[in-house]
Short mmCIF file of C-alpha atoms and ligand atoms in Angstrom, two decimals:
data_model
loop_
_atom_site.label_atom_id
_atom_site.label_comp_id
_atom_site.label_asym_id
_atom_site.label_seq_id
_atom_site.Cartn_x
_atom_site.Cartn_y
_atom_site.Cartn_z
CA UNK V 1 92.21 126.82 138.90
CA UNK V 2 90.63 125.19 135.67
CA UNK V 3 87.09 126.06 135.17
CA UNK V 4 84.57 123.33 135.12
CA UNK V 5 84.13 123.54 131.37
CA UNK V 6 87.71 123.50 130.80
CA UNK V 7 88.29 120.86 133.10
CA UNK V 8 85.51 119.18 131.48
CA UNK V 9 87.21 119.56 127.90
CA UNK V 10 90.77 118.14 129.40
CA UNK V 11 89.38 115.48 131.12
CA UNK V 12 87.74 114.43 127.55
CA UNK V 13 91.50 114.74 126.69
CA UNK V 14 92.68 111.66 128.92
CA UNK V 15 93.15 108.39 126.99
CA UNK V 16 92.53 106.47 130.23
CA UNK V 17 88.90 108.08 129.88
CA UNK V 18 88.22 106.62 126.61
CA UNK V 19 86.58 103.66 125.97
CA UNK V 20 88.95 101.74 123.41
CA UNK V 21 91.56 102.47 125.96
CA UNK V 22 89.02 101.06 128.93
CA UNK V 23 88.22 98.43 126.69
CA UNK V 24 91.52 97.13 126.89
CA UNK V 25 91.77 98.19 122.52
CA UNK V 26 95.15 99.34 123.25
CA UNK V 27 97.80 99.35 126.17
CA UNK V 28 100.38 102.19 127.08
CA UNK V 29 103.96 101.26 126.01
CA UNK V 30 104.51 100.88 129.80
CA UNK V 31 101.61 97.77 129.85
CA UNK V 32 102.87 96.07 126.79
CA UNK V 33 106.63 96.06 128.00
CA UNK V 34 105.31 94.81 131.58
CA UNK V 35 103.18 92.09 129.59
CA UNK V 36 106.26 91.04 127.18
CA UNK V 37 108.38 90.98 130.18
CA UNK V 38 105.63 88.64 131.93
CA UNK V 39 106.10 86.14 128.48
CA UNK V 40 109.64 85.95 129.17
CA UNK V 41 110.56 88.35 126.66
CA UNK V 42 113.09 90.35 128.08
CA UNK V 43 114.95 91.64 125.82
CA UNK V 44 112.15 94.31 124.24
CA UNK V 45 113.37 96.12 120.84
CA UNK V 46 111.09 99.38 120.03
CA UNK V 47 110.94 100.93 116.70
CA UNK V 48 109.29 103.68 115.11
CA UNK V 49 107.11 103.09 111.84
CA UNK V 50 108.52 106.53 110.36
CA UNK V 51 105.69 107.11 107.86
CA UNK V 52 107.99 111.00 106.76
CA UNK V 53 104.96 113.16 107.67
CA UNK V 54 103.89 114.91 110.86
CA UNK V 55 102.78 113.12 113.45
CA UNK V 56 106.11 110.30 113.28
CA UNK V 57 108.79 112.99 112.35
CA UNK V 58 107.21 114.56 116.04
CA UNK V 59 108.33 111.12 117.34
CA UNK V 60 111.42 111.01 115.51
CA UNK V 61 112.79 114.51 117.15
CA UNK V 62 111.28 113.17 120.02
CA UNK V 63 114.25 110.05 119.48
CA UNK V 64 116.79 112.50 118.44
CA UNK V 65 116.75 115.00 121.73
CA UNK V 66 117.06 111.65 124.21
CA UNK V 67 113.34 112.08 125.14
CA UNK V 68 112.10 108.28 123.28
CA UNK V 69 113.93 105.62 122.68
CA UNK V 70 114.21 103.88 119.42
CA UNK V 71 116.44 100.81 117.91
CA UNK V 72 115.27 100.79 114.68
CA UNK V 73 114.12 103.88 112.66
CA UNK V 74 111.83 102.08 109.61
CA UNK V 75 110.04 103.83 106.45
CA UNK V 76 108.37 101.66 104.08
CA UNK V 77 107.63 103.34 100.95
CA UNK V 78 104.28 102.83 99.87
CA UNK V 79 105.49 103.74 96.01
CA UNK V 80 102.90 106.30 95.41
CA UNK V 81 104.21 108.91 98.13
CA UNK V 82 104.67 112.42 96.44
CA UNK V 83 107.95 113.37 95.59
CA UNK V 84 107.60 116.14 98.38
CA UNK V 85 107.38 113.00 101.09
CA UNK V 86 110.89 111.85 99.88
CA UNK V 87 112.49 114.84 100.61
CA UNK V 88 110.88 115.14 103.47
CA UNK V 89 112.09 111.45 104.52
CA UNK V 90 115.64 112.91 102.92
CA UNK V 91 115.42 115.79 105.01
CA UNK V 92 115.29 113.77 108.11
CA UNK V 93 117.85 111.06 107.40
CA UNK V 94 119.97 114.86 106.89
CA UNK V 95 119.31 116.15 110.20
CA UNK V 96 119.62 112.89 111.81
CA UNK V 97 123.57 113.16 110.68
CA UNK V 98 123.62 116.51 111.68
CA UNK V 99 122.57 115.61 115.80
CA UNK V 100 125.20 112.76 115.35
CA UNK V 101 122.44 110.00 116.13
CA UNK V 102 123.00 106.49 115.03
CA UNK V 103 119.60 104.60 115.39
CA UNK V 104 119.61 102.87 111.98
CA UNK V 105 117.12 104.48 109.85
CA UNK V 106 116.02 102.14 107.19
CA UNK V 107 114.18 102.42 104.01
CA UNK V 108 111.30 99.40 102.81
CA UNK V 109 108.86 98.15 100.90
CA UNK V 110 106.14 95.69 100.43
CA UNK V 111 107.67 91.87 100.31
CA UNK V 112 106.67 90.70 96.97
CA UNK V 113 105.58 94.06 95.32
CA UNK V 114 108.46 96.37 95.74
CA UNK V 115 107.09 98.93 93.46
CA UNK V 116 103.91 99.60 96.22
CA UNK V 117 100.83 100.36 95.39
CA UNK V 118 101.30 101.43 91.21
CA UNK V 119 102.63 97.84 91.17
CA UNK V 120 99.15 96.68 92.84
CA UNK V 121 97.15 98.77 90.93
CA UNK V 122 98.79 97.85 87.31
CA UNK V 123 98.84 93.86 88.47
CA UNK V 124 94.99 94.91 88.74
CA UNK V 125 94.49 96.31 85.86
CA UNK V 126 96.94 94.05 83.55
CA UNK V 127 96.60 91.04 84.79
CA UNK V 128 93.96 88.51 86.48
CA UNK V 129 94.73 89.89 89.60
CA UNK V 130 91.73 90.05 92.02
CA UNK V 131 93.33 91.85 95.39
CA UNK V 132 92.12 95.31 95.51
CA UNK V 133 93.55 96.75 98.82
CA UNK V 134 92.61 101.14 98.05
CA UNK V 135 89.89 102.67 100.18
CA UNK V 136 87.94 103.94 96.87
CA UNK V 137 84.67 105.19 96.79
CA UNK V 138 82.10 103.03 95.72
CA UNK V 139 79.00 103.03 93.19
CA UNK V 140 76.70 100.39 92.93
CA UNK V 141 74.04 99.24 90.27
CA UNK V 142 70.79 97.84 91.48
CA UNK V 143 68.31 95.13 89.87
CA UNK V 144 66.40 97.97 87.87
CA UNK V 145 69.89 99.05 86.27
CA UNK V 146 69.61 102.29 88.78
CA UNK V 147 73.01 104.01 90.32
CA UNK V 148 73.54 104.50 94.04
CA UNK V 149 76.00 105.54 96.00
CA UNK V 150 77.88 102.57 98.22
CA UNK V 151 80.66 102.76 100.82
CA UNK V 152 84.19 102.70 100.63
CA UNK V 153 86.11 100.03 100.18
CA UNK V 154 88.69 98.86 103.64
CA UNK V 155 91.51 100.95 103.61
CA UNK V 156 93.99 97.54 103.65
CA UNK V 157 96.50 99.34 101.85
CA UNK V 158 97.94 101.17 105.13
CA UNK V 159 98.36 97.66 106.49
CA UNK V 160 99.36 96.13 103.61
CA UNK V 161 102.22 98.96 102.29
CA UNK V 162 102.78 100.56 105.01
CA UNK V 163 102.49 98.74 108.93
CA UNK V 164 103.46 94.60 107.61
CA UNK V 165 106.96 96.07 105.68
CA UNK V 166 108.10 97.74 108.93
CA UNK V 167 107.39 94.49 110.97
CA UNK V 168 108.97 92.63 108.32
CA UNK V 169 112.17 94.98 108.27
CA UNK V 170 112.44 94.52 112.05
CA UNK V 171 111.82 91.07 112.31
CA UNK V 172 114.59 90.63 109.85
CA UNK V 173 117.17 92.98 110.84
CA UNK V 174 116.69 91.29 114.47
CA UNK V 175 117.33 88.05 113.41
CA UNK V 176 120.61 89.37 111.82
CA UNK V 177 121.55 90.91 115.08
CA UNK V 178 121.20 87.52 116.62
CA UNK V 179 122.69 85.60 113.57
CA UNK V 180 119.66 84.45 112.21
CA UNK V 181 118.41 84.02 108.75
CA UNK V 182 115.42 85.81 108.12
CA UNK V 183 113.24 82.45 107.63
CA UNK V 184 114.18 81.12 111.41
CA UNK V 185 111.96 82.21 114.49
CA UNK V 186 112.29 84.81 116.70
CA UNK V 187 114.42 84.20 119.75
CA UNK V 188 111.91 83.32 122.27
CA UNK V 189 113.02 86.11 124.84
CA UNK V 190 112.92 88.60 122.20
CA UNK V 191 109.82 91.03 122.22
CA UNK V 192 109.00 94.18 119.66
CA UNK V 193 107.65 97.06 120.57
CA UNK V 194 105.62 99.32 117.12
CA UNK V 195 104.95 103.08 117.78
CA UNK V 196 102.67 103.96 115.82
CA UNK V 197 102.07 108.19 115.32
CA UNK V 198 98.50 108.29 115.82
CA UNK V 199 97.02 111.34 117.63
CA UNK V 200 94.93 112.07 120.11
CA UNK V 201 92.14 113.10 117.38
CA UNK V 202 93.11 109.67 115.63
CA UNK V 203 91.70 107.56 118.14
CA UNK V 204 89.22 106.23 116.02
CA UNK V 205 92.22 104.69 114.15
CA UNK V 206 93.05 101.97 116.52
CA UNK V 207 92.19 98.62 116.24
CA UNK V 208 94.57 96.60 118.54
CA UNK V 209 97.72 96.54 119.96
CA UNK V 210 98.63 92.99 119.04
CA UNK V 211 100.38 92.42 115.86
CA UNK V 212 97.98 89.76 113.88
CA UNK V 213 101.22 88.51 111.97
CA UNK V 214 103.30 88.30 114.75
CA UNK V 215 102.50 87.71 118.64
CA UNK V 216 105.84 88.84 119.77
CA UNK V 217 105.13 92.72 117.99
CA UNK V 218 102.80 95.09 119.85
CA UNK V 219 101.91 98.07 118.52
CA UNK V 220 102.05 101.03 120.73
CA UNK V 221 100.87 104.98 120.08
CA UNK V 222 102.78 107.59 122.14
CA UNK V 223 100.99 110.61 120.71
CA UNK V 224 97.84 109.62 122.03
CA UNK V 225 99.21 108.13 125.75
CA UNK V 226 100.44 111.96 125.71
CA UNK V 227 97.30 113.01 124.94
CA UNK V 228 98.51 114.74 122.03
CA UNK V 229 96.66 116.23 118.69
CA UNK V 230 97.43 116.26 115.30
CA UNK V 231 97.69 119.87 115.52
CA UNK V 232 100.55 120.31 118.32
CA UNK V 233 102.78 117.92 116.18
CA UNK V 234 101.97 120.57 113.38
CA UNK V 235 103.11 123.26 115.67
CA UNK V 236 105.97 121.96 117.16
CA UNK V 237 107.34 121.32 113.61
CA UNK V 238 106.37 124.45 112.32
CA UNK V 239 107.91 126.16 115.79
CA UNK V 240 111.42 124.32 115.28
CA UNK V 241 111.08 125.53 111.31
CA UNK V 242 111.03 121.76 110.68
CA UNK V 243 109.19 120.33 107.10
CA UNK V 244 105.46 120.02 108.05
CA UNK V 245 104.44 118.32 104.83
CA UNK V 246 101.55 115.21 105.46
CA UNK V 247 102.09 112.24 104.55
CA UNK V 248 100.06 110.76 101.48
CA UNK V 249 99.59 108.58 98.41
CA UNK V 250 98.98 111.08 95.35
CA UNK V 251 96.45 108.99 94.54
CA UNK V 252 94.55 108.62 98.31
CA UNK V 253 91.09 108.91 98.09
CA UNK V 254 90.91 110.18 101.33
CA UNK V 255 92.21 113.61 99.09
CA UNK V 256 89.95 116.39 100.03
CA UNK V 257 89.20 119.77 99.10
CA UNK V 258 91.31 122.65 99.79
CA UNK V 259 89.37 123.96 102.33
CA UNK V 260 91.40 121.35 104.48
CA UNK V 261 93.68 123.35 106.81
CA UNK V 262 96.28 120.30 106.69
CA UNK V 263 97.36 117.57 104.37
CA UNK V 264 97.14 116.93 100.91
CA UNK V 265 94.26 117.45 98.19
CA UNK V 266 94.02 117.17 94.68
CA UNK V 267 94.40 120.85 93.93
CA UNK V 268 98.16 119.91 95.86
CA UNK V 269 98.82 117.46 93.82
CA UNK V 270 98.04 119.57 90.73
CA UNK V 271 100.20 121.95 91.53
CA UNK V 272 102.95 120.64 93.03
CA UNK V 273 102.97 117.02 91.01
CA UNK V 274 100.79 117.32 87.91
CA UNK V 275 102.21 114.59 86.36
CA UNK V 276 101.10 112.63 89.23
CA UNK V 277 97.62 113.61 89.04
CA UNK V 278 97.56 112.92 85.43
CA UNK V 279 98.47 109.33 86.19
CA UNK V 280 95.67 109.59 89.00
CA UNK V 281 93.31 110.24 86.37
CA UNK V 282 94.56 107.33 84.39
CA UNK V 283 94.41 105.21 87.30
CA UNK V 284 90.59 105.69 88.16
CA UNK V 285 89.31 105.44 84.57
CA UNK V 286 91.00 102.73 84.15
CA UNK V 287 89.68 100.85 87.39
CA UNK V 288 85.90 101.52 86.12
CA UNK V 289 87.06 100.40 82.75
CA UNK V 290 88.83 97.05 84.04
CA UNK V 291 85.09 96.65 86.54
CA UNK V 292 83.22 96.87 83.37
CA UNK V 293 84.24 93.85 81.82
CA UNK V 294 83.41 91.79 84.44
CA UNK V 295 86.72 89.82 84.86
CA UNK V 296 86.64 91.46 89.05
CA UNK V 297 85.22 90.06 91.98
CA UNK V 298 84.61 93.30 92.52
CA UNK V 299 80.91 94.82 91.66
CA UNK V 300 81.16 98.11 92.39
CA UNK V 301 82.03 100.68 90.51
CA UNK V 302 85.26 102.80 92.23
CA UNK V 303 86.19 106.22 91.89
CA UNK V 304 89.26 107.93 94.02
CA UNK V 305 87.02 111.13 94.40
CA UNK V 306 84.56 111.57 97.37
CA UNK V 307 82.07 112.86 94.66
CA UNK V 308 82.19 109.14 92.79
CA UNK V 309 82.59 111.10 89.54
CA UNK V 310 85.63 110.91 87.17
CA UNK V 311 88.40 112.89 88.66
CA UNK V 312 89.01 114.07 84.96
CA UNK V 313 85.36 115.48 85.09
CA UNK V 314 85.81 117.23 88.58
CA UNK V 315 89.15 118.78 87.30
CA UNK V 316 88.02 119.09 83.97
CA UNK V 317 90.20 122.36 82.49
CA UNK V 318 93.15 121.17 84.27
CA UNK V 319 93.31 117.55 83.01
CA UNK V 320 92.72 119.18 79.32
CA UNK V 321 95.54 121.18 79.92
CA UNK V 322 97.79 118.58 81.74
CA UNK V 323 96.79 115.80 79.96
CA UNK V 324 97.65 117.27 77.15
CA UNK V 325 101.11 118.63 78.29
CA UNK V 326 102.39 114.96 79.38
CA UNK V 327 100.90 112.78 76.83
CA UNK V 328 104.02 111.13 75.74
CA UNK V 329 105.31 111.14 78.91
CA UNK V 330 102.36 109.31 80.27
CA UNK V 331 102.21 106.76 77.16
CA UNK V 332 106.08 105.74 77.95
CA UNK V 333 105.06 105.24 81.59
CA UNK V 334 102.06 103.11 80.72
CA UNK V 335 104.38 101.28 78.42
CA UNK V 336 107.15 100.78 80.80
CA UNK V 337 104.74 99.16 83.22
CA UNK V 338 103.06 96.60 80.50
CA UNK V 339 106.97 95.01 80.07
CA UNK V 340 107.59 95.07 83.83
CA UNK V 341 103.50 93.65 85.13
CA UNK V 342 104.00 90.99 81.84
CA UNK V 343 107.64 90.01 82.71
CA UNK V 344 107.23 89.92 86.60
CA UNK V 345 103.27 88.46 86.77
CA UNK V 346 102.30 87.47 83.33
CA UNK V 347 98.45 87.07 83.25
CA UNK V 348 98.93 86.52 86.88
CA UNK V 349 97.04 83.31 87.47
CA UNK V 350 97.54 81.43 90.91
CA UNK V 351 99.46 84.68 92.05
CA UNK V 352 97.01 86.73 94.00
CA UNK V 353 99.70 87.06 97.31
S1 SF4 T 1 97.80 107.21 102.11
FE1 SF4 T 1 95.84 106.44 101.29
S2 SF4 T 1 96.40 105.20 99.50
FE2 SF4 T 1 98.30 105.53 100.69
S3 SF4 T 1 98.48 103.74 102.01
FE3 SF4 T 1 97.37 105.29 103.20
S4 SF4 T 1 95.17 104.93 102.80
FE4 SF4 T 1 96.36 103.80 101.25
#
């Protein structure tokens, strides 16, 4: 038998002991099928937002061994996911052929900007542009022309590049089934069921289980009605000799230091993409330098590091060195996105979808 303090540790383990969950914040997948059902919507698809890192490649194996069910296998590439991601998302499209499964796995992006969040942040930068959907870290200047440290910005990009694309990929390839076009309405018996791979430990992370965009999509988070941490996903990866990679923007703020057991930071990115962290460091002194002119809603001054100093400051001898080494490369990317932000949004006026 348990002891009491181990009991008392599991039983702080229960979702139905936690207070979002009490508070009726979010449903078990059970709940929201029963409720659907109860709307008349009996014919209930489920699909897994595959976002190519941990906790959803758990669910995926999950899907591929019988144990969940899944019609629709989504990604939606943010456009800032390391190159290490892809081949992760690669990877599993590989060993989905390999176990013979056919769920269609499908690759998407956000509606209008299909280049992610570099096409957000450059439409920022280049253009009028006032949307700013990154969690950065925020300075702010008072009356007497003093410096203090602010918040963080919402973290709207997750929703934005990541959750809306994978409702708006199953919406659409639903309609097809039922030979639709992708403007008509759902089929009014037709419900959706999201899982999203939140942990246990993640809990914090939920905010509802009703879509906002869409009252026929719930949104439903297996890991945690298992009761399961970010950790065990880690080790049943790692124990199947599975890719255990986290899923990332190079850019996140949310980049810590490497004193992080898991996921990325921006010693990672340095040495696995330095070209990507070169264009990180381009991106944040550009953002302060686009805030100073005083064209942005925005009043704060951003940084993507938790310290809210230049990242080219905090990583001072590597940007010297890297900076140096991809300078042209770096000046032909900066190029190639003036033509494509000038062609596609001009100065972007009336355009801030
Ligand atoms: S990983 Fe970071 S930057 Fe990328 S979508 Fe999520 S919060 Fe935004």
């Amino acid at each position: 038998m348990a002891a009491p303090r181990q009991l008392a540790l599991f039983q702080m383990q229960d979702y139905r002991q936690h207070k979002k969950y009490l508070d009726g914040v979010f449903k078990t997948k059970a709940e929201l099928i029963h409720d659907l059902h109860a709307e008349g919507r009996t014919k209930v698809y489920q699909v897994l937002s595959f976002g190519g890192g941990t906790q959803s490649s758990h669910l995926l194996e999950m899907h591929f061994r019988g144990e969940i069910h899944y019609d629709y296998i989504i990604f939606s590439d943010t456009g800032a996911e390391p190159e290490f991601i892809h081949e992760q998302v690669w990877w599993w499209q590989h060993r989905q052929l390999q176990v013979g499964n056919k769920t269609p796995f499908l690759i998407t992006h956000h509606n209008s900007m299909e280049r992610g969040l570099e096409e957000m942040l450059m439409r920022y930068i280049m253009t009028d542009y006032q949307r700013f959907q990154m969690p950065v870290y925020c300075n702010s200047v008072n009356e007497d022309g003093e410096i203090k440290a602010g918040g963080m910005l919402p973290r709207q990009c997750t929703v934005d590049f990541k959750i809306v694309p994978v409702k708006q990929m199953a919406r659409q390839m639903i309609l097809k089934e039922h030979g639709l076009g992708p403007k008509q309405m759902i089929p009014s018996n037709v419900g959706i069921i999201m899982d999203i791979g939140f942990s246990y430990d993640e809990i914090r992370r939920i905010n509802t289980y009703q879509s906002p965009q869409y009252d026929y999509i719930k949104l439903a988070y297996p890991l945690v009605e298992a009761n399961e941490t970010t950790e065990a996903s880690i080790q049943f990866l790692e124990h199947n000799g599975f890719p255990t990679r986290r899923s990332r923007c190079y850019l996140c703020p949310f980049n810590c230091a490497a004193d992080r057991d898991i996921g990325m930071d921006w010693e990672e990115i340095i040495e696995s993409e330095p070209f990507s962290f070169v264009k990180a460091c381009w991106f944040d002194a550009k953002l302060r330098e686009v805030q100073a002119t005083g064209s942005k809603i925005m009043r704060s001054i951003p940084y993507l590091h938790y310290s809210r100093r230049p990242l080219s400051e905090v990583f001072a001898k590597e940007y010297m060195i890297l900076n140096d080494a991809y300078k042209g490369t770096l000046s032909q990317w900066e190029e190639e996105w003036k033509n494509y932000i000038h062609a596609k949004w001009g100065e972007g006026k009336d355009e801030q979808s």
